[in-house]
Coordinates of C-alpha atoms in Angstrom, one line a residue:
M1 CA -9.2 -4.0 22.7
Q2 CA -7.0 -0.2 23.7
T3 CA -7.4 2.7 22.9
Q4 CA -4.3 5.6 23.0
T5 CA -4.1 8.8 23.7
I6 CA -3.2 11.2 21.8
E7 CA -0.3 12.3 23.2
G8 CA 0.6 8.4 22.5
I9 CA -0.3 7.8 19.5
K10 CA 2.4 10.9 18.8
T11 CA 4.8 9.9 20.6
Q12 CA 4.2 6.1 18.9
L13 CA 5.0 8.3 15.8
E14 CA 8.0 10.3 16.5
N15 CA 9.6 7.9 18.0
F16 CA 9.2 5.9 14.6
R17 CA 10.3 9.9 12.6
S18 CA 13.2 9.7 14.4
N19 CA 14.6 6.0 13.8
L20 CA 13.8 6.4 9.9
I21 CA 16.7 6.9 8.2
E22 CA 17.0 6.7 4.1
E23 CA 19.9 6.0 1.7
F24 CA 19.2 6.9 -2.0
Q25 CA 21.9 7.6 -4.6
D26 CA 21.4 8.2 -9.1
A27 CA 21.8 5.4 -11.3
N28 CA 25.5 5.8 -11.5
Q29 CA 26.8 6.3 -7.7
R30 CA 28.0 9.0 -7.7
V31 CA 25.7 11.1 -5.4
K32 CA 24.3 9.7 -1.9
L33 CA 21.8 10.9 0.1
K34 CA 20.9 10.5 3.0
I35 CA 17.5 11.9 5.1
N36 CA 15.6 11.2 8.5
G37 CA 12.8 10.8 9.3
H38 CA 11.9 14.2 10.1
F39 CA 13.3 15.3 6.6
K40 CA 16.2 16.2 7.8
I41 CA 19.0 16.3 5.8
L42 CA 21.7 14.1 7.4
E43 CA 23.7 13.4 5.0
L44 CA 24.8 14.9 1.1
K45 CA 28.0 13.6 -0.8
V46 CA 27.9 15.0 -3.8
P47 CA 31.9 15.0 -5.7
D48 CA 34.3 17.7 -6.8
D49 CA 34.9 17.0 -9.8
L50 CA 30.5 17.2 -10.7
P51 CA 29.9 19.2 -14.0
T52 CA 27.0 21.9 -12.6
E53 CA 24.2 20.3 -15.1
E54 CA 24.9 16.8 -13.6
I55 CA 24.4 18.5 -10.2
E56 CA 21.2 20.6 -11.1
R57 CA 19.9 17.5 -12.6
I58 CA 20.4 14.6 -9.9
V59 CA 19.8 16.0 -6.5
P60 CA 16.3 17.6 -7.2
E61 CA 15.6 13.3 -8.8
L62 CA 17.5 11.8 -5.5
F63 CA 15.4 15.1 -3.6
T64 CA 11.9 14.1 -5.0
K65 CA 12.8 9.5 -4.7
A66 CA 13.3 10.2 -1.3
I67 CA 10.3 12.9 0.2
E68 CA 7.9 10.4 -1.6
S69 CA 9.4 7.2 -0.3
I70 CA 9.6 9.4 3.2
G71 CA 6.6 10.0 3.3
N72 CA 5.0 6.7 2.1
R73 CA 6.3 4.9 5.2
I74 CA 4.9 7.9 7.4
R75 CA 1.3 7.6 5.7
Q76 CA 1.9 3.6 5.9
K77 CA 3.4 3.1 9.6
L78 CA 0.2 5.2 10.7
E79 CA -2.1 3.2 8.8
E80 CA -0.6 0.1 10.4
M81 CA -1.5 1.7 13.9
Q82 CA -5.1 2.7 13.0
T83 CA -5.6 -0.9 12.7
V84 CA -3.7 -2.8 14.9
P85 CA -4.4 -2.9 18.2
N86 CA -1.5 -1.7 21.1

């Protein structure tokens, strides 16, 4: 079994995160959030006619869902890197 250097692991994880992009929408598909593996917002679409109260309710829910999802995907990748020999 070949072991990886810490730099190799960091590079592999960095590449994974750079290529990880997920999209989320609210139940009515009015608000759209696209975020990458570095938790950078790539796109946030909110209709002009959406009331402020709805925005204040929907956007935090989408961010929470996105952060949890991206975090889980990164955790899964780290677990795979620990168990799969190269």
